[in-house]
Tab-separated table of C-alpha atoms in Angstrom:
chain	number	residue	atom	x	y	z
A	1	MET	CA	102.763	109.813	129.074
A	2	LYS	CA	106.199	107.500	127.829
A	3	GLN	CA	103.375	105.576	125.984
A	4	LEU	CA	101.706	108.728	123.922
A	5	LEU	CA	104.875	109.517	122.705
A	6	GLN	CA	104.751	106.016	120.756
A	7	TRP	CA	104.610	106.284	116.889
A	8	SER	CA	101.419	103.948	117.034
A	9	ILE	CA	99.603	106.912	118.592
A	10	ILE	CA	101.125	109.858	117.108
A	11	ILE	CA	100.540	108.884	113.540
A	12	PRO	CA	96.772	107.893	113.842
A	13	ALA	CA	97.176	111.815	115.596
A	14	LEU	CA	99.110	113.432	112.847
A	15	SER	CA	96.548	111.898	110.442
A	16	TRP	CA	93.394	113.283	111.406
A	17	ILE	CA	94.822	116.618	111.793
A	18	LEU	CA	96.750	116.865	108.780
A	19	PHE	CA	93.088	115.448	107.704
A	20	PHE	CA	91.131	118.479	108.991
A	21	SER	CA	92.706	121.313	108.323
A	22	GLY	CA	91.815	121.260	104.314
A	23	LEU	CA	95.434	120.857	103.619
A	24	ILE	CA	94.504	117.628	101.244
A	25	ASP	CA	91.795	118.954	98.867
A	26	ASN	CA	94.497	121.948	96.926
A	27	SER	CA	97.761	120.637	96.986
A	28	SER	CA	99.069	117.180	95.861
A	29	ILE	CA	101.671	117.486	98.258
A	30	PHE	CA	99.718	116.978	100.914
A	31	GLN	CA	97.767	114.818	98.995
A	32	ILE	CA	101.076	112.918	99.187
A	33	VAL	CA	101.248	113.566	102.655
A	34	ALA	CA	98.087	111.566	103.078
A	35	SER	CA	98.893	108.774	101.462
A	36	LEU	CA	102.546	107.610	103.604
A	37	LEU	CA	100.118	108.447	106.210
A	38	LEU	CA	97.752	106.726	105.814
A	39	ILE	CA	99.537	103.495	105.848
A	40	LEU	CA	101.426	104.170	108.411
A	41	SER	CA	98.240	104.534	110.006
A	42	VAL	CA	97.191	100.883	108.549
A	43	MET	CA	100.541	99.645	110.334
A	44	SER	CA	99.797	101.605	113.589
A	45	ALA	CA	96.418	99.444	113.211
A	46	VAL	CA	98.033	96.086	112.629
A	47	HIS	CA	100.643	97.479	116.316
A	48	HIS	CA	97.714	97.476	118.011
A	49	SER	CA	95.251	95.002	116.781
A	50	GLU	CA	98.342	92.710	117.711
A	51	ILE	CA	98.431	93.631	121.198
A	52	ILE	CA	94.850	93.195	121.587
A	53	ALA	CA	94.606	89.575	119.751
A	54	GLU	CA	97.568	88.991	122.969
A	55	ARG	CA	95.361	89.551	125.555
A	56	VAL	CA	92.464	88.223	124.040
A	57	GLY	CA	93.719	85.327	122.951
A	58	GLU	CA	92.936	82.890	119.078
A	59	PRO	CA	90.477	83.092	117.733
A	60	TYR	CA	89.065	86.983	119.545
A	61	GLY	CA	92.221	88.680	117.846
A	62	THR	CA	91.523	87.499	114.264
A	63	ILE	CA	87.640	88.470	114.563
A	64	ILE	CA	88.365	91.744	116.237
A	65	LEU	CA	90.906	92.976	113.283
A	66	ALA	CA	88.440	91.483	110.106
A	67	ILE	CA	85.258	92.585	111.852
A	68	SER	CA	87.050	96.215	112.223
A	69	ILE	CA	88.417	96.180	108.752
A	70	THR	CA	84.933	95.350	107.398
A	71	VAL	CA	83.658	98.260	109.272
A	72	ILE	CA	85.728	100.266	106.961
A	73	GLU	CA	84.225	98.483	103.798
A	74	VAL	CA	81.275	99.295	104.994
A	75	SER	CA	82.000	102.558	106.462
A	76	ILE	CA	83.893	104.018	102.237
A	77	ILE	CA	81.480	101.447	100.268
A	78	VAL	CA	78.577	103.256	101.910
A	79	SER	CA	79.660	106.905	101.728
A	80	LEU	CA	80.891	107.051	97.924
A	81	MET	CA	77.834	105.440	97.509
A	82	LEU	CA	76.172	108.142	99.027
A	83	SER	CA	77.418	110.643	97.607
A	84	GLU	CA	77.868	109.577	93.844
A	85	GLY	CA	74.598	107.701	93.793
A	86	PRO	CA	73.577	105.526	90.647
A	87	GLU	CA	77.083	106.045	89.202
A	88	ALA	CA	77.729	103.372	91.872
A	89	ALA	CA	75.783	101.418	91.820
A	90	SER	CA	78.443	98.499	91.159
A	91	LEU	CA	81.058	99.587	93.181
A	92	ALA	CA	79.788	97.253	96.497
A	93	ARG	CA	79.738	94.565	94.030
A	94	ASP	CA	83.652	95.772	92.703
A	95	THR	CA	84.985	96.206	95.640
A	96	VAL	CA	83.954	92.937	97.338
A	97	TYR	CA	84.833	90.550	94.571
A	98	ALA	CA	88.280	92.444	94.722
A	99	ALA	CA	88.676	92.151	98.687
A	100	THR	CA	87.487	88.553	98.008
A	101	MET	CA	90.461	87.069	94.728
A	102	LEU	CA	92.932	89.809	97.080
A	103	ILE	CA	92.061	87.272	100.591
A	104	LEU	CA	92.266	84.587	98.913
A	105	ASN	CA	94.816	84.476	95.983
A	106	GLY	CA	96.732	86.940	97.386
A	107	ILE	CA	97.110	86.534	100.934
A	108	ILE	CA	96.711	83.250	101.479
A	109	GLY	CA	98.941	82.334	98.638
A	110	LEU	CA	101.251	84.808	100.211
A	111	CYS	CA	101.626	83.129	103.372
A	112	LEU	CA	101.564	79.256	101.980
A	113	LEU	CA	104.421	81.398	99.798
A	114	ILE	CA	106.669	82.657	103.080
A	115	GLY	CA	105.807	80.430	105.482
A	116	GLY	CA	106.679	77.559	102.930
A	117	LEU	CA	110.451	79.080	102.324
A	118	LYS	CA	111.222	79.774	105.842
A	119	HIS	CA	109.856	77.134	107.685
A	120	TYR	CA	109.331	74.114	104.661
A	121	GLU	CA	105.965	72.857	105.496
A	122	GLN	CA	103.574	73.879	108.214
A	123	ASN	CA	100.516	72.468	109.384
A	124	PHE	CA	97.216	73.927	110.619
A	125	SER	CA	93.099	72.509	110.440
A	126	VAL	CA	92.015	70.969	107.672
A	127	SER	CA	88.465	70.645	110.496
A	128	SER	CA	88.753	74.711	110.837
A	129	VAL	CA	89.500	75.429	107.031
A	130	THR	CA	87.118	73.293	105.298
A	131	ILE	CA	84.216	75.230	107.757
A	132	GLY	CA	85.468	78.282	106.332
A	133	LEU	CA	85.085	77.438	102.618
A	134	VAL	CA	82.094	75.695	102.979
A	135	SER	CA	80.478	79.063	104.555
A	136	LEU	CA	82.412	81.226	101.757
A	137	VAL	CA	81.126	79.461	98.497
A	138	SER	CA	77.221	79.127	100.387
A	139	ILE	CA	77.704	83.223	100.712
A	140	ILE	CA	79.479	83.856	97.653
A	141	VAL	CA	76.904	81.449	95.295
A	142	PHE	CA	73.936	83.625	97.265
A	143	THR	CA	75.627	87.520	97.059
A	144	LEU	CA	77.620	87.530	93.349
A	145	VAL	CA	77.126	84.586	91.149
A	146	PHE	CA	73.144	84.359	91.800
A	147	PRO	CA	71.969	87.458	90.436
A	148	THR	CA	73.148	87.447	86.551
A	149	PHE	CA	70.891	84.126	85.965
A	150	THR	CA	67.764	85.600	88.028
A	151	GLU	CA	64.370	86.464	85.978
A	152	SER	CA	62.902	88.929	88.575
A	153	VAL	CA	64.974	91.883	87.287
A	154	LYS	CA	66.407	92.411	84.350
A	155	GLY	CA	70.374	92.043	84.359
A	156	SER	CA	72.385	91.882	87.753
A	157	TYR	CA	70.281	92.569	90.295
A	158	TYR	CA	67.741	91.217	93.041
A	159	SER	CA	64.958	91.982	93.607
A	160	MET	CA	63.949	93.430	97.213
A	161	PRO	CA	63.059	90.110	98.354
A	162	GLN	CA	66.080	88.205	97.416
A	163	LEU	CA	68.415	91.198	97.705
A	164	VAL	CA	66.680	90.534	101.516
A	165	PHE	CA	66.608	86.794	101.145
A	166	ALA	CA	70.410	87.215	99.978
A	167	SER	CA	71.202	89.049	103.324
A	168	ILE	CA	69.415	87.442	106.089
A	169	ALA	CA	71.337	84.158	104.119
A	170	CYS	CA	75.075	86.259	104.616
A	171	ILE	CA	74.340	87.471	108.065
A	172	VAL	CA	73.333	83.206	109.314
A	173	ILE	CA	75.889	82.398	107.725
A	174	TYR	CA	78.214	84.016	109.104
A	175	ALA	CA	76.586	83.800	111.963
A	176	SER	CA	77.024	80.523	112.661
A	177	PHE	CA	80.449	80.319	111.438
A	178	LEU	CA	80.624	82.466	114.165
A	179	PHE	CA	79.483	80.348	116.979
A	180	ALA	CA	81.863	77.703	115.428
A	181	GLN	CA	84.776	79.904	115.544
A	182	THR	CA	83.723	80.919	118.855
A	183	SER	CA	83.346	78.159	121.043
A	184	ARG	CA	81.399	74.937	119.685
A	185	TYR	CA	83.777	74.404	117.869
A	186	ARG	CA	86.542	76.611	118.901
A	187	GLN	CA	89.671	74.497	118.528
A	188	TYR	CA	89.401	73.722	115.341
A	189	PHE	CA	90.918	77.187	114.677
A	190	LEU	CA	93.304	77.329	117.444
A	191	THR	CA	97.119	76.027	116.770
A	192	VAL	CA	97.871	72.645	116.147
A	193	GLY	CA	101.138	70.913	116.577
A	194	ASP	CA	104.477	71.026	119.609
A	195	ASP	CA	106.061	72.668	116.156
A	196	GLU	CA	103.815	75.194	115.315
A	197	ASN	CA	105.342	77.749	117.438
A	198	GLU	CA	108.803	76.698	117.354
A	199	ASP	CA	109.921	80.293	116.827
A	200	ALA	CA	107.426	82.376	117.617
A	201	VAL	CA	107.690	84.363	121.253
A	202	GLU	CA	106.126	84.025	124.620
A	203	PRO	CA	102.805	85.379	125.318
A	204	ILE	CA	103.316	88.623	126.774
A	205	ALA	CA	101.073	89.670	129.110
A	206	ILE	CA	99.765	93.205	128.642
A	207	ASP	CA	98.310	94.981	131.543
A	208	ASN	CA	94.540	96.942	131.366
A	209	LYS	CA	96.342	100.952	130.160
A	210	THR	CA	97.821	98.952	127.488
A	211	PHE	CA	95.184	97.074	126.737
A	212	TYR	CA	92.082	100.140	126.267
A	213	THR	CA	95.085	102.224	124.741
A	214	SER	CA	95.204	100.051	122.214
A	215	LEU	CA	91.526	99.307	121.766
A	216	VAL	CA	91.062	103.297	121.518
A	217	PHE	CA	93.792	103.240	119.017
A	218	LEU	CA	92.889	100.913	116.983
A	219	ILE	CA	89.350	102.360	116.375
A	220	VAL	CA	91.102	105.344	115.825
A	221	SER	CA	93.305	104.181	113.495
A	222	LEU	CA	90.470	103.069	111.344
A	223	GLY	CA	88.997	105.671	111.767
A	224	ILE	CA	91.396	108.024	109.534
A	225	VAL	CA	91.985	105.034	107.172
A	226	VAL	CA	88.322	105.555	106.025
A	227	LEU	CA	88.218	109.239	106.160
A	228	LEU	CA	91.824	109.447	104.135
A	229	ALA	CA	90.851	106.547	101.636
A	230	LYS	CA	87.257	107.918	100.738
A	231	THR	CA	89.621	111.417	100.585
A	232	LEU	CA	92.045	110.346	98.433
A	233	SER	CA	89.631	107.782	95.778
A	234	PRO	CA	88.869	110.764	93.777
A	235	THR	CA	92.729	111.039	93.203
A	236	ILE	CA	92.938	107.542	92.444
A	237	GLU	CA	90.280	107.075	89.704
A	238	SER	CA	91.688	110.765	88.160
A	239	ILE	CA	94.748	108.727	87.600
A	240	ILE	CA	93.500	105.147	86.535
A	241	VAL	CA	91.160	107.091	84.212
A	242	SER	CA	94.588	109.446	82.608
A	243	TYR	CA	96.411	105.865	82.448
A	244	HIS	CA	93.425	104.890	79.693
A	245	LEU	CA	92.728	101.818	82.758
A	246	PRO	CA	89.434	100.436	83.275
A	247	LYS	CA	87.199	102.925	86.233
A	248	THR	CA	86.684	99.177	88.075
A	249	LEU	CA	90.352	99.108	89.400
A	250	VAL	CA	89.563	101.944	92.186
A	251	GLY	CA	87.046	98.593	93.378
A	252	VAL	CA	90.796	96.505	93.709
A	253	VAL	CA	92.851	99.534	95.008
A	254	ILE	CA	90.472	100.382	97.677
A	255	ALA	CA	89.825	97.314	98.459
A	256	ALA	CA	93.770	96.606	98.970
A	257	ILE	CA	93.941	99.369	100.969
A	258	ILE	CA	90.732	98.109	103.409
A	259	LEU	CA	93.618	94.738	103.601
A	260	LEU	CA	96.709	96.110	103.636
A	261	PRO	CA	96.212	95.755	108.342
A	262	GLU	CA	95.332	92.188	107.700
A	263	ALA	CA	96.958	91.371	105.120
A	264	ILE	CA	100.290	92.001	107.152
A	265	ALA	CA	99.319	90.402	110.027
A	266	ALA	CA	98.667	87.420	108.002
A	267	ILE	CA	102.087	87.480	106.606
A	268	ILE	CA	103.880	88.417	109.768
A	269	ALA	CA	102.200	85.070	111.592
A	270	ALA	CA	102.864	82.633	109.230
A	271	ARG	CA	106.694	83.711	109.754
A	272	LYS	CA	106.696	83.020	113.132
A	273	ASN	CA	105.507	79.550	112.615
A	274	ARG	CA	101.839	80.648	113.237
A	275	LEU	CA	99.947	79.904	109.603
A	276	GLN	CA	96.581	78.697	111.625
A	277	THR	CA	96.647	82.107	112.750
A	278	SER	CA	97.439	83.183	108.908
A	279	ILE	CA	94.806	81.316	107.805
A	280	ASN	CA	91.873	81.905	110.450
A	281	LEU	CA	92.735	85.825	109.083
A	282	ALA	CA	92.096	85.335	105.421
A	283	LEU	CA	88.985	83.341	105.878
A	284	GLY	CA	87.223	84.717	108.494
A	285	SER	CA	88.099	88.449	106.608
A	286	ALA	CA	86.875	87.339	103.396
A	287	LEU	CA	83.688	86.352	105.330
A	288	ALA	CA	82.752	89.020	107.171
A	289	SER	CA	83.847	91.217	103.833
A	290	ILE	CA	80.590	89.620	102.406
A	291	GLY	CA	79.104	88.495	104.921
A	292	LEU	CA	78.599	91.752	106.144
A	293	THR	CA	79.630	94.122	103.470
A	294	ILE	CA	76.321	93.036	101.306
A	295	PRO	CA	73.784	92.993	104.028
A	296	SER	CA	75.007	96.129	105.831
A	297	VAL	CA	75.292	97.928	102.018
A	298	ALA	CA	71.552	96.299	101.312
A	299	VAL	CA	69.893	98.023	104.693
A	300	VAL	CA	71.004	101.085	102.855
A	301	CYS	CA	70.275	101.018	99.275
A	302	ILE	CA	66.918	100.345	100.566
A	303	ILE	CA	66.539	102.506	103.071
A	304	MET	CA	67.424	105.556	100.167
A	305	ASP	CA	65.770	104.002	97.356
A	306	MET	CA	68.916	103.195	95.905
A	307	PRO	CA	70.214	100.380	92.958
A	308	ILE	CA	72.650	97.830	93.907
A	309	ILE	CA	74.006	95.960	91.199
A	310	LEU	CA	75.486	92.546	92.763
A	311	GLY	CA	76.295	90.200	89.274
A	312	LEU	CA	79.036	88.642	88.306
A	313	ASP	CA	79.836	88.797	84.933
A	314	ILE	CA	81.165	85.120	83.549
A	315	LYS	CA	85.015	85.829	83.188
A	316	SER	CA	84.258	87.243	86.277
A	317	ILE	CA	82.594	84.509	87.758
A	318	VAL	CA	85.194	81.477	85.781
A	319	LEU	CA	87.763	83.264	87.827
A	320	LEU	CA	85.912	82.972	91.161
A	321	ALA	CA	85.872	79.846	90.462
A	322	LEU	CA	89.362	79.378	89.990
A	323	SER	CA	90.365	80.729	93.236
A	324	VAL	CA	87.503	79.021	95.256
A	325	PHE	CA	88.553	75.491	93.722
A	326	THR	CA	92.138	76.646	94.198
A	327	VAL	CA	92.435	77.263	97.636
A	328	MET	CA	89.959	73.940	98.360
A	329	LEU	CA	92.587	71.884	96.656
A	330	SER	CA	95.923	74.014	98.652
A	331	LEU	CA	94.536	73.757	101.772
A	332	SER	CA	92.986	70.570	101.939
A	333	LYS	CA	95.052	68.565	102.963
A	334	GLY	CA	96.204	69.914	106.948
A	335	LYS	CA	100.432	70.815	105.156
A	336	SER	CA	101.159	73.802	103.517
A	337	ASN	CA	103.329	74.135	100.035
A	338	ILE	CA	105.067	76.663	98.065
A	339	VAL	CA	104.104	75.143	94.911
A	340	TYR	CA	100.427	76.278	96.287
A	341	GLY	CA	101.279	79.510	96.962
A	342	VAL	CA	102.854	80.540	93.295
A	343	VAL	CA	99.772	79.167	91.605
A	344	LEU	CA	97.711	81.470	93.967
A	345	LEU	CA	99.419	83.923	93.118
A	346	VAL	CA	99.596	84.136	89.800
A	347	ASN	CA	95.488	84.164	89.545
A	348	LEU	CA	96.350	87.562	91.520
A	349	PHE	CA	97.579	88.074	88.845
A	350	ALA	CA	95.150	86.855	85.800
A	351	PHE	CA	92.625	88.642	87.808
A	352	VAL	CA	94.587	91.619	87.829
A	353	PHE	CA	95.928	91.437	84.068
A	354	LEU	CA	92.577	90.339	83.121
A	355	MET	CA	90.648	93.628	84.401
A	356	ILE	CA	93.277	95.547	81.951
A	357	TYR	CA	92.904	93.268	79.147
A	358	PRO	CA	90.035	91.988	79.457
């Protein structure tokens, strides 16, 4: 009974009650309350994911969280595309692009900066970074760059065979990455160095009851985050439009909400001197965000005969290339540096600034 009265269980339950009450639709006050409950539900998801990660060990804990976040992303994108129709043809591209920029520049940048400020210098496995970035670069080019330059269909679209090929390529690359991370080269993704966990506490024994409770309420928390984000998205869009800001910012806000659990978990890991875990979370999330979201959305679009815009414009491609290149250089030596974090965060601010002032 005591376990059921924890905040991480009460908050998602209250969020579900508010959602089904119907009060959110007609009251700005309840929309504010829903926004607060959404953030707290994200915190609940982080709490439960940490318990699960403690039980299953690395890198499986980070994989569970990354795939859970991707399920949220796919659910929101597909539901909005089905409700808005052709007007949402670029939503998948905008959200995935925003998520990638937020992960590469925001999450990794904050982890390098915060971890460096507290611990001066942190170690991580170069081999794991190389595997992740090689996979990520290929998936990015297949999904967000090539559609701009292909000639089968006019515009930033793939033809049907091209879309099928790109989707299969994403799944194959992501599956091979998971195989490397969990089996063949698992040692690359584990904590490195004797001093890596110098500030970490001793592992906590997680019993079966706590583990399964956290597993259930991780799903419950992520589920209500999906529903509240979808419910509040028209309000977010109206606020953005009222300030004469570009509608593409909606994708950034949605991506930020989706990635909040992972960002918090990664920053906490960096503060505890477990930068390897932070990098596993960030790169794994970026790969899952593109490698699973695009194929999932593509299947829906093919079945429902809906258009999907994937190709980025030249300015966005340059910003994305700058971000990937900067991350590659920042993580090429196996040691962190606060300068790398600052540069990545400046890249993130440039991404948002140039979206508002194109």
